[in-house]
mmCIF file of C-alpha atoms in Angstrom:
data_model
loop_
_atom_site.group_PDB
_atom_site.id
_atom_site.type_symbol
_atom_site.label_atom_id
_atom_site.label_comp_id
_atom_site.label_asym_id
_atom_site.label_seq_id
_atom_site.Cartn_x
_atom_site.Cartn_y
_atom_site.Cartn_z
ATOM 1 C CA MET A 102 24.142 58.053 67.341
ATOM 2 C CA PRO A 103 24.722 54.374 68.072
ATOM 3 C CA VAL A 104 21.253 53.067 67.269
ATOM 4 C CA ILE A 105 21.694 49.741 65.537
ATOM 5 C CA VAL A 106 19.219 48.359 63.019
ATOM 6 C CA ASN A 107 18.931 44.608 63.382
ATOM 7 C CA LEU A 108 16.503 44.160 60.526
ATOM 8 C CA ASP A 109 18.806 41.760 58.661
ATOM 9 C CA LEU A 110 18.831 39.494 61.676
ATOM 10 C CA MET A 111 15.042 39.476 61.980
ATOM 11 C CA LEU A 112 14.614 38.855 58.249
ATOM 12 C CA ALA A 113 16.934 35.847 58.519
ATOM 13 C CA ARG A 114 15.121 34.537 61.602
ATOM 14 C CA ARG A 115 11.720 34.831 59.915
ATOM 15 C CA LYS A 116 13.116 33.606 56.591
ATOM 16 C CA VAL A 117 11.665 36.639 54.805
ATOM 17 C CA ARG A 118 13.367 38.193 51.787
ATOM 18 C CA SER A 119 13.918 41.979 51.611
ATOM 19 C CA ILE A 120 11.886 42.365 48.436
ATOM 20 C CA GLU A 121 8.949 40.568 50.058
ATOM 21 C CA LEU A 122 9.047 42.810 53.129
ATOM 22 C CA ALA A 123 9.434 45.953 51.005
ATOM 23 C CA LYS A 124 6.354 45.040 48.967
ATOM 24 C CA ALA A 125 4.366 44.088 52.073
ATOM 25 C CA ILE A 126 4.997 47.341 53.938
ATOM 26 C CA GLY A 127 4.920 49.604 50.875
ATOM 27 C CA ILE A 128 8.440 51.060 50.725
ATOM 28 C CA THR A 129 10.989 50.749 47.967
ATOM 29 C CA GLU A 130 13.673 48.091 48.062
ATOM 30 C CA SER A 131 16.373 50.771 47.966
ATOM 31 C CA ASN A 132 14.877 52.477 51.041
ATOM 32 C CA LEU A 133 14.696 49.134 52.849
ATOM 33 C CA SER A 134 18.321 48.529 51.913
ATOM 34 C CA LEU A 135 19.276 51.943 53.337
ATOM 35 C CA LEU A 136 17.306 51.160 56.476
ATOM 36 C CA LYS A 137 19.040 47.805 56.908
ATOM 37 C CA SER A 138 22.473 49.416 56.537
ATOM 38 C CA GLY A 139 21.546 52.182 59.000
ATOM 39 C CA LYS A 140 22.191 54.907 56.403
ATOM 40 C CA VAL A 141 18.994 56.817 57.197
ATOM 41 C CA LYS A 142 18.375 59.737 59.551
ATOM 42 C CA GLY A 143 15.235 58.257 61.002
ATOM 43 C CA MET A 144 12.440 55.793 60.800
ATOM 44 C CA ARG A 145 8.714 56.564 60.875
ATOM 45 C CA PHE A 146 6.612 54.882 63.566
ATOM 46 C CA SER A 147 4.280 53.712 60.767
ATOM 47 C CA THR A 148 7.196 51.965 58.988
ATOM 48 C CA LEU A 149 8.354 50.419 62.260
ATOM 49 C CA ALA A 150 4.825 49.257 63.037
ATOM 50 C CA ALA A 151 4.414 47.739 59.572
ATOM 51 C CA ILE A 152 7.708 45.872 59.865
ATOM 52 C CA CYS A 153 6.798 44.616 63.355
ATOM 53 C CA ARG A 154 3.371 43.508 62.127
ATOM 54 C CA TYR A 155 4.770 41.633 59.140
ATOM 55 C CA LEU A 156 7.688 40.017 60.977
ATOM 56 C CA GLU A 157 5.607 39.471 64.130
ATOM 57 C CA CYS A 158 8.172 41.007 66.420
ATOM 58 C CA GLU A 159 8.682 43.967 68.788
ATOM 59 C CA PRO A 160 10.478 47.269 67.933
ATOM 60 C CA GLY A 161 13.272 46.191 70.273
ATOM 61 C CA ASP A 162 13.899 43.175 68.052
ATOM 62 C CA ILE A 163 14.647 45.496 65.150
ATOM 63 C CA LEU A 164 16.385 48.386 66.877
ATOM 64 C CA GLY A 165 19.247 48.168 69.353
ATOM 65 C CA TYR A 166 21.281 50.787 71.215
ATOM 66 C CA GLU A 167 24.935 51.033 72.217
ATOM 67 C CA SER A 168 25.400 53.382 75.153
ATOM 68 C CA SER A 169 27.306 56.591 74.391
ATOM 69 C CA ASP A 170 27.783 59.719 76.547
ATOM 70 C CA ALA A 171 27.700 61.867 73.398
ATOM 71 C CA ASP A 172 23.978 61.123 73.118
ATOM 72 C CA LEU A 173 23.225 63.038 76.330
ATOM 73 C CA ASN A 174 23.694 66.373 74.548
ATOM 74 C CA THR A 175 21.220 66.187 71.711
ATOM 75 C CA SER A 176 20.183 69.160 69.625
ATOM 76 C CA ASP A 177 17.226 69.677 67.314
ATOM 77 C CA ASP A 178 19.326 71.731 64.916
ATOM 78 C CA HIS A 179 21.525 69.351 62.965
ATOM 79 C CA ALA A 180 21.993 71.835 60.085
ATOM 80 C CA MET B 1129 11.089 69.565 38.458
ATOM 81 C CA SER B 1130 9.410 68.964 35.093
ATOM 82 C CA ASP B 1131 11.180 69.241 31.739
ATOM 83 C CA SER B 1132 9.287 72.421 30.841
ATOM 84 C CA GLN B 1133 10.339 74.035 34.149
ATOM 85 C CA ARG B 1134 13.955 73.040 33.522
ATOM 86 C CA ARG B 1135 13.723 74.524 30.029
ATOM 87 C CA ALA B 1136 12.270 77.754 31.467
ATOM 88 C CA CYS B 1137 15.152 77.908 33.961
ATOM 89 C CA ARG B 1138 17.662 77.516 31.137
ATOM 90 C CA TRP B 1139 15.982 80.344 29.209
ATOM 91 C CA PHE B 1140 16.040 82.562 32.307
ATOM 92 C CA SER B 1141 19.700 81.679 32.734
ATOM 93 C CA LEU B 1142 20.423 82.893 29.200
ATOM 94 C CA LEU B 1143 18.360 86.031 29.807
ATOM 95 C CA PHE B 1144 20.230 86.959 32.996
ATOM 96 C CA CYS B 1145 23.554 86.088 31.390
ATOM 97 C CA ALA B 1146 22.714 88.434 28.497
ATOM 98 C CA ALA B 1147 21.707 91.138 31.004
ATOM 99 C CA ALA B 1148 25.043 90.772 32.837
ATOM 100 C CA ILE B 1149 27.007 90.954 29.591
ATOM 101 C CA GLY B 1150 24.802 93.836 28.432
ATOM 102 C CA ILE B 1151 25.505 95.894 31.548
ATOM 103 C CA GLY B 1152 29.232 95.311 31.181
ATOM 104 C CA ALA B 1153 29.180 96.061 27.453
ATOM 105 C CA VAL B 1154 27.088 99.228 27.778
ATOM 106 C CA ALA B 1155 29.268 100.487 30.643
ATOM 107 C CA ALA B 1156 32.468 99.767 28.717
ATOM 108 C CA LEU B 1157 31.101 101.357 25.535
ATOM 109 C CA ALA B 1158 29.777 104.436 27.316
ATOM 110 C CA LEU B 1159 32.937 104.944 29.310
ATOM 111 C CA SER B 1160 35.392 104.322 26.465
ATOM 112 C CA THR B 1161 33.962 107.190 24.399
ATOM 113 C CA PRO B 1162 34.634 110.784 25.506
ATOM 114 C CA GLY B 1163 30.945 111.741 25.627
ATOM 115 C CA GLY B 1164 29.781 108.387 26.892
ATOM 116 C CA LEU B 1165 28.849 109.621 30.330
ATOM 117 C CA THR B 1166 27.271 112.897 29.334
ATOM 118 C CA ASN B 1167 25.658 112.274 25.945
ATOM 119 C CA LYS B 1168 21.955 111.533 26.147
ATOM 120 C CA VAL B 1169 19.322 110.761 23.547
ATOM 121 C CA ARG B 1170 16.412 113.229 23.775
ATOM 122 C CA CYS B 1171 13.273 112.610 21.743
ATOM 123 C CA VAL B 1172 10.592 115.206 21.050
ATOM 124 C CA ASP B 1173 7.686 114.314 18.710
ATOM 125 C CA LEU B 1174 9.484 111.240 17.315
ATOM 126 C CA HIS B 1175 12.515 113.376 16.536
ATOM 127 C CA CYS B 1176 15.513 112.143 18.500
ATOM 128 C CA GLN B 1177 18.920 113.700 18.851
ATOM 129 C CA VAL B 1178 22.031 113.201 20.937
ATOM 130 C CA VAL B 1179 22.584 116.098 23.332
ATOM 131 C CA ARG B 1180 25.489 116.723 25.668
ATOM 132 C CA GLU B 1181 24.201 117.204 29.228
ATOM 133 C CA THR B 1182 27.271 117.630 31.366
ATOM 134 C CA VAL B 1183 25.370 119.288 34.173
ATOM 135 C CA ASP B 1184 23.125 116.221 34.555
ATOM 136 C CA LEU B 1185 26.048 114.536 36.277
ATOM 137 C CA LEU B 1186 26.081 117.177 38.995
ATOM 138 C CA PRO B 1187 24.066 117.129 42.213
ATOM 139 C CA GLN B 1188 20.758 119.022 41.999
ATOM 140 C CA ALA B 1189 21.909 121.745 44.410
ATOM 141 C CA VAL B 1190 25.042 122.554 42.394
ATOM 142 C CA ARG B 1191 23.395 122.199 38.979
ATOM 143 C CA ALA B 1192 21.395 125.438 39.166
ATOM 144 C CA LYS B 1193 24.487 127.410 40.170
ATOM 145 C CA VAL B 1194 26.530 125.985 37.274
ATOM 146 C CA GLU B 1195 23.751 126.520 34.729
ATOM 147 C CA ALA B 1196 23.520 130.165 35.759
ATOM 148 C CA THR B 1197 27.276 130.737 35.536
ATOM 149 C CA PRO B 1198 28.838 130.208 32.067
ATOM 150 C CA GLY B 1199 32.360 130.243 33.519
ATOM 151 C CA LEU B 1200 31.616 127.355 35.880
ATOM 152 C CA ARG B 1201 30.028 125.334 33.088
ATOM 153 C CA ALA B 1202 33.079 125.849 30.865
ATOM 154 C CA GLY B 1203 35.325 124.797 33.749
ATOM 155 C CA LEU B 1204 33.315 121.664 34.222
ATOM 156 C CA GLU B 1205 33.477 120.846 30.496
ATOM 157 C CA THR B 1206 37.256 121.362 30.512
ATOM 158 C CA ASN B 1207 37.604 119.144 33.549
ATOM 159 C CA LEU B 1208 35.501 116.394 31.994
ATOM 160 C CA ALA B 1209 37.588 116.509 28.831
ATOM 161 C CA GLN B 1210 40.708 115.547 30.805
ATOM 162 C CA ALA B 1211 41.750 111.906 30.524
ATOM 163 C CA ARG B 1212 42.447 111.686 34.260
ATOM 164 C CA THR B 1213 38.939 112.845 35.194
ATOM 165 C CA ARG B 1214 37.395 110.412 32.725
ATOM 166 C CA ALA B 1215 39.497 107.570 34.158
ATOM 167 C CA VAL B 1216 38.351 108.418 37.694
ATOM 168 C CA LEU B 1217 34.719 108.639 36.566
ATOM 169 C CA THR B 1218 35.115 105.318 34.745
ATOM 170 C CA ALA B 1219 36.342 103.671 37.937
ATOM 171 C CA ILE B 1220 33.430 105.205 39.860
ATOM 172 C CA GLU B 1221 30.911 103.944 37.277
ATOM 173 C CA LEU B 1222 32.439 100.485 37.601
ATOM 174 C CA VAL B 1223 31.762 100.645 41.361
ATOM 175 C CA ARG B 1224 28.099 101.145 40.449
ATOM 176 C CA CYS B 1225 27.895 98.668 37.523
ATOM 177 C CA LEU B 1226 29.998 95.699 38.640
ATOM 178 C CA PRO B 1227 27.816 94.551 41.579
ATOM 179 C CA LEU B 1228 24.742 94.708 39.316
ATOM 180 C CA ALA B 1229 26.491 92.725 36.563
ATOM 181 C CA ALA B 1230 27.680 90.244 39.224
ATOM 182 C CA LEU B 1231 24.116 89.961 40.559
ATOM 183 C CA PHE B 1232 22.741 89.053 37.117
ATOM 184 C CA ALA B 1233 25.627 86.666 36.401
ATOM 185 C CA LEU B 1234 25.092 84.886 39.734
ATOM 186 C CA VAL B 1235 21.332 84.570 39.150
ATOM 187 C CA ALA B 1236 22.155 83.172 35.686
ATOM 188 C CA MET B 1237 24.421 80.557 37.299
ATOM 189 C CA ALA B 1238 21.689 79.635 39.805
ATOM 190 C CA MET B 1239 19.127 79.266 37.013
ATOM 191 C CA ARG B 1240 21.574 77.132 35.036
ATOM 192 C CA ARG B 1241 22.025 74.816 38.021
ATOM 193 C CA LEU B 1242 18.238 74.600 38.483
ATOM 194 C CA GLY B 1243 17.745 73.862 34.788
ATOM 195 C CA ALA B 1244 20.418 71.168 34.636
ATOM 196 C CA SER B 1245 19.299 67.562 34.520
ATOM 197 C CA GLY B 1246 19.980 65.398 37.529
ATOM 198 C CA ALA B 1247 18.789 65.341 41.085
ATOM 199 C CA ASP B 1248 19.337 67.974 43.784
ATOM 200 C CA GLY B 1249 19.263 70.969 41.464
ATOM 201 C CA TYR B 1250 17.936 73.069 44.360
ATOM 202 C CA ALA B 1251 20.911 72.233 46.571
ATOM 203 C CA LYS B 1252 23.314 73.135 43.764
ATOM 204 C CA ALA B 1253 21.503 76.405 42.985
ATOM 205 C CA MET B 1254 21.277 77.607 46.608
ATOM 206 C CA PRO B 1255 24.916 78.721 47.030
ATOM 207 C CA TRP B 1256 24.635 80.756 43.805
ATOM 208 C CA LEU B 1257 21.381 82.349 44.969
ATOM 209 C CA ARG B 1258 22.982 83.234 48.319
ATOM 210 C CA ARG B 1259 25.881 84.879 46.466
ATOM 211 C CA ALA B 1260 23.356 86.716 44.265
ATOM 212 C CA ALA B 1261 21.563 88.053 47.356
ATOM 213 C CA LEU B 1262 24.913 89.259 48.713
ATOM 214 C CA ALA B 1263 25.603 90.937 45.355
ATOM 215 C CA ALA B 1264 22.184 92.627 45.583
ATOM 216 C CA VAL B 1265 23.111 94.060 48.998
ATOM 217 C CA VAL B 1266 26.476 95.244 47.646
ATOM 218 C CA ALA B 1267 24.718 96.768 44.598
ATOM 219 C CA ALA B 1268 22.357 98.664 46.908
ATOM 220 C CA LEU B 1269 25.291 99.974 48.964
ATOM 221 C CA ALA B 1270 27.306 100.833 45.837
ATOM 222 C CA VAL B 1271 24.776 103.375 44.530
ATOM 223 C CA PRO B 1272 25.238 106.066 47.253
ATOM 224 C CA VAL B 1273 28.982 105.360 47.346
ATOM 225 C CA ALA B 1274 29.290 105.869 43.571
ATOM 226 C CA ASP B 1275 26.997 108.931 43.662
ATOM 227 C CA THR B 1276 29.050 110.492 46.453
ATOM 228 C CA LEU B 1277 32.376 109.778 44.741
ATOM 229 C CA ARG B 1278 31.160 111.201 41.408
ATOM 230 C CA ALA B 1279 29.666 114.304 43.019
ATOM 231 C CA THR B 1280 32.888 114.857 44.997
ATOM 232 C CA VAL B 1281 35.042 114.606 41.854
ATOM 233 C CA LEU B 1282 32.794 116.885 39.774
ATOM 234 C CA VAL B 1283 32.071 119.474 42.441
ATOM 235 C CA ASP B 1284 35.785 119.653 43.220
ATOM 236 C CA ALA B 1285 36.344 120.671 39.579
ATOM 237 C CA ILE B 1286 34.239 123.808 40.018
ATOM 238 C CA ASP B 1287 34.654 124.435 43.731
ATOM 239 C CA ARG B 1288 38.208 123.494 44.754
ATOM 240 C CA GLY B 1289 38.777 122.272 48.274
ATOM 241 C CA ARG B 1290 35.123 121.663 49.009
ATOM 242 C CA GLY B 1291 35.895 118.168 50.317
ATOM 243 C CA VAL B 1292 33.562 115.202 50.207
ATOM 244 C CA TYR B 1293 30.146 115.939 48.701
ATOM 245 C CA VAL B 1294 27.778 113.383 50.186
ATOM 246 C CA MET B 1295 24.963 112.349 47.849
ATOM 247 C CA PHE B 1296 22.454 110.097 49.512
ATOM 248 C CA ASN B 1297 18.967 109.394 48.228
ATOM 249 C CA ALA B 1298 17.464 107.832 51.345
ATOM 250 C CA SER B 1299 14.237 106.559 49.759
ATOM 251 C CA GLN B 1300 16.071 104.885 46.870
ATOM 252 C CA PHE B 1301 18.720 103.443 49.195
ATOM 253 C CA VAL B 1302 16.188 102.058 51.684
ATOM 254 C CA GLY B 1303 14.062 100.677 48.820
ATOM 255 C CA ASP B 1304 17.036 98.926 47.194
ATOM 256 C CA LEU B 1305 18.283 97.600 50.518
ATOM 257 C CA LEU B 1306 14.839 96.292 51.495
ATOM 258 C CA LEU B 1307 14.510 94.526 48.141
ATOM 259 C CA ALA B 1308 17.937 92.946 48.624
ATOM 260 C CA ALA B 1309 17.026 91.953 52.182
ATOM 261 C CA ALA B 1310 13.746 90.440 50.942
ATOM 262 C CA ALA B 1311 15.672 88.418 48.346
ATOM 263 C CA TRP B 1312 18.110 87.304 51.042
ATOM 264 C CA ALA B 1313 15.293 86.254 53.387
ATOM 265 C CA SER B 1314 13.485 84.372 50.596
ATOM 266 C CA ILE B 1315 16.652 82.488 49.682
ATOM 267 C CA TRP B 1316 17.326 81.696 53.338
ATOM 268 C CA ALA B 1317 13.778 80.304 53.652
ATOM 269 C CA LEU B 1318 14.183 78.303 50.425
ATOM 270 C CA ALA B 1319 17.488 76.880 51.670
ATOM 271 C CA ALA B 1320 15.900 75.919 55.007
ATOM 272 C CA GLY B 1321 12.988 74.269 53.159
ATOM 273 C CA SER B 1322 15.338 72.411 50.840
ATOM 274 C CA ARG B 1323 17.393 71.207 53.842
ATOM 275 C CA ALA B 1324 14.244 70.063 55.641
ATOM 276 C CA ARG B 1325 13.060 68.217 52.532
ATOM 277 C CA ARG B 1326 16.416 66.424 52.276
ATOM 278 C CA ASP B 1327 16.196 65.474 55.960
ATOM 279 C CA ILE B 1328 12.658 64.143 55.546
ATOM 280 C CA ALA B 1329 13.724 62.197 52.445
ATOM 281 C CA GLU B 1330 16.254 60.382 54.640
ATOM 282 C CA ILE B 1331 13.536 59.222 57.027
ATOM 283 C CA VAL B 1332 11.922 56.005 55.801
#
């Protein structure tokens, strides 16, 4: 699933440190670190909204997408 | 999971481990002695004594016939005294006992994993619980198989060439199988819940 998290880029642009953002949006630093590295299965809309609010940006500034044909056949059952 | 819950799991693990060892030990002890299968303790008014009930091993339908015929009873006793018959009966009893001992041992392992410190105890216990549920199904299936084999061996001793004597207690079999199926379904649901919880934990 080639969804790219560009949070690092936005943090650098806004000159905001990870720990500051984590505290502001109410998630742990380790979870923010996982989010930045893309090692999570998903992201809540509330988390995305909080990040966008704090960094004053749009969801598209944080998330990117690389086109892949494999994404056309999605399944709800990933077990 | 809290420390007290982990401690309880460890105690349950020991309990099930002791039950598994107990089943194996009792089976081995009973089967290694000549009267192990047939000797029973009967208590009347706090007075207990060991009595030899060979006919108790027989199916209900054959028992009355043997009890009424001294010759048949003597034949059965002679047959049971043979080392070969005892060895066959031992093997048959193992068919009945081993899945039960395995079931308790597997539950003990699952409880041990749940009681261990460290994260993801559920995930580590699930495979053991699944194996335990499988052992429960096998244990349920083993009872009629063992009953049939034992009845066939014993009835053959008094009625040569009778062939396979099927012993099947439908209510007991269905009850055991339903219990095993319920355990299997519960473990499947627990595993699905645990998987869902892990998935949700990876969503920030």
